[in-house]
Every structure is written in C-alpha cells, then in structure tokens.
Tab-separated table of C-alpha atoms in Angstrom:
chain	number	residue	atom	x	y	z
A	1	UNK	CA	0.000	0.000	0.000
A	2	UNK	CA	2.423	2.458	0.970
A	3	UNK	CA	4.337	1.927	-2.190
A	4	UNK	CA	1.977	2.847	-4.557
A	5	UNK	CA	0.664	5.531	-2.338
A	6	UNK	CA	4.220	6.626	-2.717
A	7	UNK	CA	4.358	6.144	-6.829
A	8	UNK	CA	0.681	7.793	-7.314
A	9	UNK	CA	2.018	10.932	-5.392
A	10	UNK	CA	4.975	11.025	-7.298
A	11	UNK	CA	3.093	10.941	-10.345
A	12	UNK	CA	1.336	14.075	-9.606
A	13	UNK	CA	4.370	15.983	-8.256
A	14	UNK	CA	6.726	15.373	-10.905
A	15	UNK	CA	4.003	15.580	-14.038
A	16	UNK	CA	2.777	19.084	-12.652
A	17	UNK	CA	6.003	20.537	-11.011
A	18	UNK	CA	8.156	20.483	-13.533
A	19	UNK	CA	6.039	20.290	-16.532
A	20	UNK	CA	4.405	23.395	-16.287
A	21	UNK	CA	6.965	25.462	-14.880
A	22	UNK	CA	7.996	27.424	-18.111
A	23	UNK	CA	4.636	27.096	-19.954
A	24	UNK	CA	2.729	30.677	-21.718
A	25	UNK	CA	-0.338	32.236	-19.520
A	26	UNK	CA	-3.223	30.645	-21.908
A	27	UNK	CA	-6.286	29.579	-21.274
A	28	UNK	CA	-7.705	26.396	-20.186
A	29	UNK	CA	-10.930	24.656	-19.037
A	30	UNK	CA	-12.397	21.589	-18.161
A	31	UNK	CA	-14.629	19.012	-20.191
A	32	UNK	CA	-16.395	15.872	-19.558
A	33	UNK	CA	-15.465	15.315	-15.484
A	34	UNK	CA	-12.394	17.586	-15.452
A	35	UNK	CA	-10.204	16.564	-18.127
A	36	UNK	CA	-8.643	19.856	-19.731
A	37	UNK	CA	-9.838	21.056	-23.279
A	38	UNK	CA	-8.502	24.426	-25.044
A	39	UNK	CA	-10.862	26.842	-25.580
A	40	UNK	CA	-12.061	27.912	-29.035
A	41	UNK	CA	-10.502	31.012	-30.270
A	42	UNK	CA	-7.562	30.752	-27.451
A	43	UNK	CA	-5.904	27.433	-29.419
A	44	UNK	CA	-3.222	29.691	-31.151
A	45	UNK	CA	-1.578	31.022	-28.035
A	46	UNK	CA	-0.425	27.467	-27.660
A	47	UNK	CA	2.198	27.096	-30.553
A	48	UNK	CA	5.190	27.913	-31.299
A	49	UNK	CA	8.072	27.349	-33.740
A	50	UNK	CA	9.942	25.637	-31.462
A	51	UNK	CA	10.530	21.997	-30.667
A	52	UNK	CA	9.200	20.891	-27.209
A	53	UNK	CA	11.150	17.627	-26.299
A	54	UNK	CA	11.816	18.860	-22.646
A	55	UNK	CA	10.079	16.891	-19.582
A	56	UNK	CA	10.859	16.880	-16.172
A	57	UNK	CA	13.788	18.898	-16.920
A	58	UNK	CA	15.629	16.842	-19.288
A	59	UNK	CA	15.821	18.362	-22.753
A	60	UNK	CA	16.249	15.651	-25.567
A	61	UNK	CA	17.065	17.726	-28.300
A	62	UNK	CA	20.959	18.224	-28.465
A	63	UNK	CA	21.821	14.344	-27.670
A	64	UNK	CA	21.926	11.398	-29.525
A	65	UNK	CA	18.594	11.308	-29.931
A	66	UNK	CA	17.961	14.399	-31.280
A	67	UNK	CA	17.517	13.087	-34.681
A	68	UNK	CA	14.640	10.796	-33.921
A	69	UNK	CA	12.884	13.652	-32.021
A	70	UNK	CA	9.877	15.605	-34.197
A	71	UNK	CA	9.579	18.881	-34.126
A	72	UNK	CA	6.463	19.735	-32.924
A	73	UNK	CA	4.779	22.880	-31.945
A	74	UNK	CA	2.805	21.402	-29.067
A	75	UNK	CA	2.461	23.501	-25.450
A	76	UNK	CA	1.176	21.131	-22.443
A	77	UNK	CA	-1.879	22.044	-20.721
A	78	UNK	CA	-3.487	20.762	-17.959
A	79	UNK	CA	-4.969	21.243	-14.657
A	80	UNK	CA	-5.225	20.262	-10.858
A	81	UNK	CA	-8.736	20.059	-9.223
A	82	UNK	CA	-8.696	19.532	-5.178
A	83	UNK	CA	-12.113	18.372	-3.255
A	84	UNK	CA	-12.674	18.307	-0.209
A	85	UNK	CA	-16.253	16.297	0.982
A	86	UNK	CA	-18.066	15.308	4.261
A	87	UNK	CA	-19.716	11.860	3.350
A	88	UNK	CA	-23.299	11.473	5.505
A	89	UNK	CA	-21.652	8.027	5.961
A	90	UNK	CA	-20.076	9.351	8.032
A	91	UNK	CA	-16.572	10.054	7.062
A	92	UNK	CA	-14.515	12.881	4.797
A	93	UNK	CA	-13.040	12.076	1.713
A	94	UNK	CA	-10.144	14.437	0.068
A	95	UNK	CA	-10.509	13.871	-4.029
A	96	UNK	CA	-7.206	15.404	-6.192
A	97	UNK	CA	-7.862	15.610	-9.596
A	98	UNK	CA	-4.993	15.877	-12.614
A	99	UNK	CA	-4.726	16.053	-15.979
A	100	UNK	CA	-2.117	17.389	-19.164
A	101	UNK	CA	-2.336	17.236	-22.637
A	102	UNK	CA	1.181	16.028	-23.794
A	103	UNK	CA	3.070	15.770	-26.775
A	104	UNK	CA	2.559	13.437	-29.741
A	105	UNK	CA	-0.903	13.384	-28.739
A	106	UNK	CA	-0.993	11.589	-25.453
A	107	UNK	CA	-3.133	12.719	-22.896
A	108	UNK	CA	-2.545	11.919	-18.686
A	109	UNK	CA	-5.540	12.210	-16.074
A	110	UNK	CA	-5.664	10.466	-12.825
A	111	UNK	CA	-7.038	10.767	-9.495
A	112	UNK	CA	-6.704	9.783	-6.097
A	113	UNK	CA	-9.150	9.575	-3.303
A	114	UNK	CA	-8.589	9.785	0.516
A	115	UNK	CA	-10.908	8.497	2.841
A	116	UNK	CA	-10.747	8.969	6.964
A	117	UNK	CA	-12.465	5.969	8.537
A	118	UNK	CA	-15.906	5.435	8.433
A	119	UNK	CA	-17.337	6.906	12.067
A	120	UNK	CA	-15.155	9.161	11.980
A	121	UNK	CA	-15.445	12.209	10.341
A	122	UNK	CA	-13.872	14.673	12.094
A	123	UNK	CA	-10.386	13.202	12.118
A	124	UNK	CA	-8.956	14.949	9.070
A	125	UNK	CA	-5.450	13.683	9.596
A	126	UNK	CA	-5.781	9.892	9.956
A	127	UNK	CA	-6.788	8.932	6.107
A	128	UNK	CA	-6.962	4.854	6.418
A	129	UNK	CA	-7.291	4.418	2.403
A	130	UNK	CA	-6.786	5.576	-0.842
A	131	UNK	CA	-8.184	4.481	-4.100
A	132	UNK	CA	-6.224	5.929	-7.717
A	133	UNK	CA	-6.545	5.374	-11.255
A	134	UNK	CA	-3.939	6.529	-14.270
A	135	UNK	CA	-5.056	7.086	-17.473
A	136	UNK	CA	-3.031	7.438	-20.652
A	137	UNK	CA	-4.843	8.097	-23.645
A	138	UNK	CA	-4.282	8.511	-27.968
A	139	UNK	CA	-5.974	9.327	-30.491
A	140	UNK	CA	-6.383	5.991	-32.788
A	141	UNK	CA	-6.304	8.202	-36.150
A	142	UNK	CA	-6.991	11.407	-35.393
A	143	UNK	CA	-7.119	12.417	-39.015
A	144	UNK	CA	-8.938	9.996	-40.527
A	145	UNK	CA	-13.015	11.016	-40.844
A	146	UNK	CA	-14.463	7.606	-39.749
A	147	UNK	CA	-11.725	7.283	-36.397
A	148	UNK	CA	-11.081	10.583	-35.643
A	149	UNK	CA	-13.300	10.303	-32.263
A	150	UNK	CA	-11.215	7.074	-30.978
A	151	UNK	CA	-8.993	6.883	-28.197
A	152	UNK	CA	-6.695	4.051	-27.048
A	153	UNK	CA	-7.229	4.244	-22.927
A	154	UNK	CA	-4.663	2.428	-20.873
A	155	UNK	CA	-5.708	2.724	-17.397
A	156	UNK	CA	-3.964	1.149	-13.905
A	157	UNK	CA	-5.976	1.123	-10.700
A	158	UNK	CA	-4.991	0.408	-7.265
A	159	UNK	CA	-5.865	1.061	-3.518
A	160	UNK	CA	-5.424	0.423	0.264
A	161	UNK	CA	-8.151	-2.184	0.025
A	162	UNK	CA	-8.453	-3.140	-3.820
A	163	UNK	CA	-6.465	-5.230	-5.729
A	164	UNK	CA	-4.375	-3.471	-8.355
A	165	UNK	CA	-5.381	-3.906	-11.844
A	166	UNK	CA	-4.553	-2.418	-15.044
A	167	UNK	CA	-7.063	-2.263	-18.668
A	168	UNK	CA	-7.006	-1.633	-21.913
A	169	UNK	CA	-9.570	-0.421	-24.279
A	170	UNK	CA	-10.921	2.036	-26.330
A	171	UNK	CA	-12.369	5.077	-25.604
A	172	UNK	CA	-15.490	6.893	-27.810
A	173	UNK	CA	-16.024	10.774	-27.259
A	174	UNK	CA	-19.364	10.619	-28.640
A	175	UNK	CA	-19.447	14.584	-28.329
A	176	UNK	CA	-16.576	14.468	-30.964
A	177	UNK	CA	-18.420	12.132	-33.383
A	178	UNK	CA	-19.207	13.658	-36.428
A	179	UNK	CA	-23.086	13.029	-37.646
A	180	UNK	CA	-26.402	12.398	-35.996
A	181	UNK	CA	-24.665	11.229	-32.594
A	182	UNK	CA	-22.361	13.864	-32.350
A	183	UNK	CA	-24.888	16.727	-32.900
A	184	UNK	CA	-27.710	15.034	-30.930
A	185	UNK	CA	-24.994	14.716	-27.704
A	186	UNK	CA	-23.458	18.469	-28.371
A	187	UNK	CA	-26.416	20.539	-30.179
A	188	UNK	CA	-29.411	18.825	-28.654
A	189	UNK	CA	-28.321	17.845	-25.254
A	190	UNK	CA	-25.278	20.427	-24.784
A	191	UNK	CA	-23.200	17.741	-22.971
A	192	UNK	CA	-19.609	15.629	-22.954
A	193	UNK	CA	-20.082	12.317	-23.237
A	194	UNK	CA	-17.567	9.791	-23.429
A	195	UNK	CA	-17.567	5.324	-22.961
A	196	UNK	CA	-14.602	3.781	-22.851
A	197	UNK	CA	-14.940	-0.050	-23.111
A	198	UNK	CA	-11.849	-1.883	-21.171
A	199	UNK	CA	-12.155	-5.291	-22.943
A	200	UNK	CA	-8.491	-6.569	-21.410
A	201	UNK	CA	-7.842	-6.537	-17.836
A	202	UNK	CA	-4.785	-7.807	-16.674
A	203	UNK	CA	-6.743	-9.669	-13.257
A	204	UNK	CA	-8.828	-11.986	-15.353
A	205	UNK	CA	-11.535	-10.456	-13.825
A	206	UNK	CA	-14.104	-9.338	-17.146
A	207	UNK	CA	-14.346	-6.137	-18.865
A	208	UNK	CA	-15.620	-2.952	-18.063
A	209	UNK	CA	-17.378	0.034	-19.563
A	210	UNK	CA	-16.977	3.669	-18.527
A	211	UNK	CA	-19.833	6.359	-18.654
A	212	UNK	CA	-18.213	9.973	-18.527
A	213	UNK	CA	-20.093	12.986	-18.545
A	214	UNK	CA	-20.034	16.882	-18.161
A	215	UNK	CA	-22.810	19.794	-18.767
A	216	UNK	CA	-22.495	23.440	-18.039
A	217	UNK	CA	-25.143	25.748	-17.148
A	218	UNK	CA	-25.920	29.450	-17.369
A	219	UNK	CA	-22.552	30.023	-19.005
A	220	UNK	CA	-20.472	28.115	-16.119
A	221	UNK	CA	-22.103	28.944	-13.075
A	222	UNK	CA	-23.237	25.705	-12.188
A	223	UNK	CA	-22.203	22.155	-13.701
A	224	UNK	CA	-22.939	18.699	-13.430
A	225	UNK	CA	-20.250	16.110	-13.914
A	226	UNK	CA	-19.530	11.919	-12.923
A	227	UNK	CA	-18.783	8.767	-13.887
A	228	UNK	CA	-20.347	5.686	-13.880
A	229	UNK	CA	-18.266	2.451	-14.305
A	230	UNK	CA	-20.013	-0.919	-15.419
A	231	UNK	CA	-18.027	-3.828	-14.202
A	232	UNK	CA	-18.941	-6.855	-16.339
A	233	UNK	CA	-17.684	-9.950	-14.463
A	234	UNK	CA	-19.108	-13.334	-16.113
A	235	UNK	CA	-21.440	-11.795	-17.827
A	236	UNK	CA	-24.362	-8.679	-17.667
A	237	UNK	CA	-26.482	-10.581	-14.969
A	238	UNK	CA	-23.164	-10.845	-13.054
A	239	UNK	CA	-22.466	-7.022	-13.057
A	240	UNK	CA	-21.451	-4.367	-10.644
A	241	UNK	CA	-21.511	-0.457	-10.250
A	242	UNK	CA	-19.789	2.470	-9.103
A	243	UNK	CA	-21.261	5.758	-9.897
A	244	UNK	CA	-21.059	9.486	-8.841
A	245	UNK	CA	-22.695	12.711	-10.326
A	246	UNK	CA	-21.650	16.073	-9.128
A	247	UNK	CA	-23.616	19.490	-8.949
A	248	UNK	CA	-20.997	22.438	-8.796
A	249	UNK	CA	-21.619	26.369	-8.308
A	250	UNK	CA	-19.412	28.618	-8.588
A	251	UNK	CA	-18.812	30.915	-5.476
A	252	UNK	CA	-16.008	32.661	-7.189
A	253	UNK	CA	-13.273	32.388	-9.101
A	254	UNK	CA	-12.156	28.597	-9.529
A	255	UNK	CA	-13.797	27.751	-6.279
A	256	UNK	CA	-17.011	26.284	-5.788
A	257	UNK	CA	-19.293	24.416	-3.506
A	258	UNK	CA	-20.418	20.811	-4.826
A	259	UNK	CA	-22.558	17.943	-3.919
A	260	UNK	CA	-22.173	14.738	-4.999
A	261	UNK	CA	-24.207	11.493	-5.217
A	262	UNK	CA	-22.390	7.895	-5.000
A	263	UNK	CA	-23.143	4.536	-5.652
A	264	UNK	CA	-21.007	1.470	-5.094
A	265	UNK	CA	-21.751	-1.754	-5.350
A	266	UNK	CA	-19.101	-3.525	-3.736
A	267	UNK	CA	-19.439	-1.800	-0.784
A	268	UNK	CA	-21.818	-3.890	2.222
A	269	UNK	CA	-25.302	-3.170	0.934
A	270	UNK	CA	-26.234	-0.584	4.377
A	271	UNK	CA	-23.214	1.773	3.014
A	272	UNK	CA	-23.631	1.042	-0.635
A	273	UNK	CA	-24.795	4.774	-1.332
A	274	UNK	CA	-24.398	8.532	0.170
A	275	UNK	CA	-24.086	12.024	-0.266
A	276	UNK	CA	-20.837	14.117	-0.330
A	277	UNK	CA	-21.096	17.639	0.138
A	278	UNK	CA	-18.133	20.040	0.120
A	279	UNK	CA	-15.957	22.272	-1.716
A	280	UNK	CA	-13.908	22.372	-5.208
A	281	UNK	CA	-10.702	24.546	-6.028
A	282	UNK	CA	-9.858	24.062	-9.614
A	283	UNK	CA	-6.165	25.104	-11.128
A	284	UNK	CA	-5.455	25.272	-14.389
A	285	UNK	CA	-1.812	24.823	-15.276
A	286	UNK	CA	-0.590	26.726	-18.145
C-alpha cells in the first residue's frame, strides 16, 4: 500500500512541477469530469516554432537522440482540481484531480481519493485508504473522418483495500463524433459524453465500460459532472456499479461548492450509497 501511495504521489508531483513550470499564460478549461480542453478562439496562443522535447527537466534535443525527435509545436496544458467532501456516511473524503495534454498526442488524467475511517469524520489527519486510477490516452487516427473520435485508454488502478489492476480499451467521445450522434450529444443535449470499453484486464476479472459525462449551465455557473463504471464480471447478470454525479456552483473564481451522489456496489449493501457535500478549487496549469 504504501508503495503505490508513494508512486501515485509522485506521479502528480513530478508531471505538474516540472512540466508546467515554463509554460505561456493561456487559457484552459475543463470538459467531460475535469479533463482539460482548449478553448475555441484561445488554441493559437499554444504554438510555437519551437521543438518541445523537454520533460521533467531533461531536454532531448541536443543528444543522440535528437535526430529521432519531431519537431512539434505542441504547449502542455493541464490542470489540478482539489475536493474536499463530508460523506453522511459518516466520514470525509479528500478527491485530487490531474490532468495534461502532452506531446505526440498523449493525454494523462488520474485521481486519487482519501478516505478517513468510516465513524469518523472529524479526524482529518488519519486517512486509512486511498483508491487511484492513471489514465493514458491517444488518439487511434486522429485524421482519418471515420476514427477521428477514438482513443486508445490504458488505465492502472490500485488502492489500500483493492487489488491493483490495469485495462485496456478504447475510448469513444461521442461529443466528438461527427453526424447524428455527435450533434444530438453536443447541439441537442449540450453535454460531454464519453464510454470507454476496457475489454483486457490484466486480473482476469471481465471487462468494463466507462460512462463519462459533463454539462455546463448558465454560461459556467453551475455544472454537473460523474462517472459511472459498469463492471462486467461473467457476464451482464453478473455485473457491478460504481457511480457518482456532481452538482458544482461557482462561489467565485475557480472555487465552488459541490454535492455529490455515490453509488457502489461492492461496498456492504447498508453503506452502498451517500451524499458528499463540500468544496472544489480548480487550477489550471498553463
């Protein structure tokens, strides 16, 4: 446990420290359940002539390598998004939320949950589990007309008292689709929709569909954002769920106040479900 606490911290310290440190003032916001997006109009402050091959520090462009590195006029984006929540089951759960658009297309979200025992929700320092998923995602063919809306999704999951696994799949940003389904989900309903199917998991355990979603209101004010995640085990009559939607309004600034329904079904069946209500500071990283 208290190694990959250790590796899922250091994840978010070293992507976000060093990455952004020398990035241009642009802007940034969030789509679907946080995950960053450029806005319209504000795309060109982004690029530049020059070649980005720098990370964490290390600049790849005047070694041996230098002749298999592209040049590219990417800028990383991205954003951190800190929750705090009471739980009416009776305990407090600190939610960190990060994500980057990188070069050569990749994208990098992840979050981590803390949770203070259940009982217990006034003891903010004694956290007794954690619960964190990576995700590292490409476009299939992001220029081709009929694929252009397909991700590749490798995700790893792990926590104090889960077993660690790790998928692979395809994600579908039906908001992206061009035709019908793409204007119904963006025109009609004004929303970000995404499924991801996970069809290879490295436990043996099924498959898995993700359900993510995002919709603004009364031109960001308020929002309502989750998840839902459809574990298939031997089959669709041997199924289980874990689900949260979140309402968010803005107090000011990039803080707001949010509640938030969950659902989990492999949780005992008298703690299964609750209510989180609490507060949301969002960053973007530029």
């Amino acid at each position: 446990m208290q190694q990959t606490y250790a590796v899922a911290i250091s994840c978010l310290l070293l992507m976000f420290g060093e990455l952004f440190a020398c990035q241009p003032a642009c802007a940034i916001e969030r789509t679907e359940s946080g995950e960053p997006e450029e806005i319209p109009g504000e795309s060109a402050c982004f690029h530049s002539g020059d070649s980005t091959a720098s990370f964490l520090g290390i600049d790849l462009r005047d070694g041996l390598l230098s002749e298999w590195i592209p040049k590219s006029d990417h800028r990383n984006t991205g954003f951190l998004d800190f929750n705090y929540y009471w739980d009416n089951r009776d305990f407090n759960v600190l939610t960190i939320n990060a994500g980057a658009k990188l070069p050569c297309q990749f994208e990098y979200f992840q979050f981590v949950n803390y949770t203070s025992p259940f009982g217990a929700p006034s003891q903010l320092e004694d956290w007794n589990d954690f619960f964190t998923e990576i995700h590292l995602r490409r476009p299939i063919a992001s220029e081709h007309r009929l694929l252009a809306h397909l991700d590749w999704n490798l995700m790893w999951a792990d926590g104090g008292f889960t077993d660690e696994v790790g998928r692979f799949g395809i994600r579908w940003r039906l908001h992206d689709t061009a035709g019908p389904i793409g204007d119904f989900v963006t025109d009609t309903l004004k929303l970000s929709y995404s499924l991801t199917f996970h069809v290879l998991e490295d436990d043996g355990s099924g498959w898995q569909m993700e359900h993510v979603f995002r919709k603004d209101f009364f031109g960001g004010l308020m929002y309502v954002a989750g998840f839902a995640d459809h574990n298939v085990n031997d089959g669709f009559g041997d199924s289980d769920w874990v689900a949260e939607s979140q309402w968010g309004v803005k107090l000011g600034g990039n803080l707001y106040a949010v509640a938030e329904y969950r659902y989990n079904s492999f949780l005992p069946a008298r703690v299964r479900s609750g209510w989180g209500f609490g507060i949301e500071y969002f960053v973007p990283l530029k």
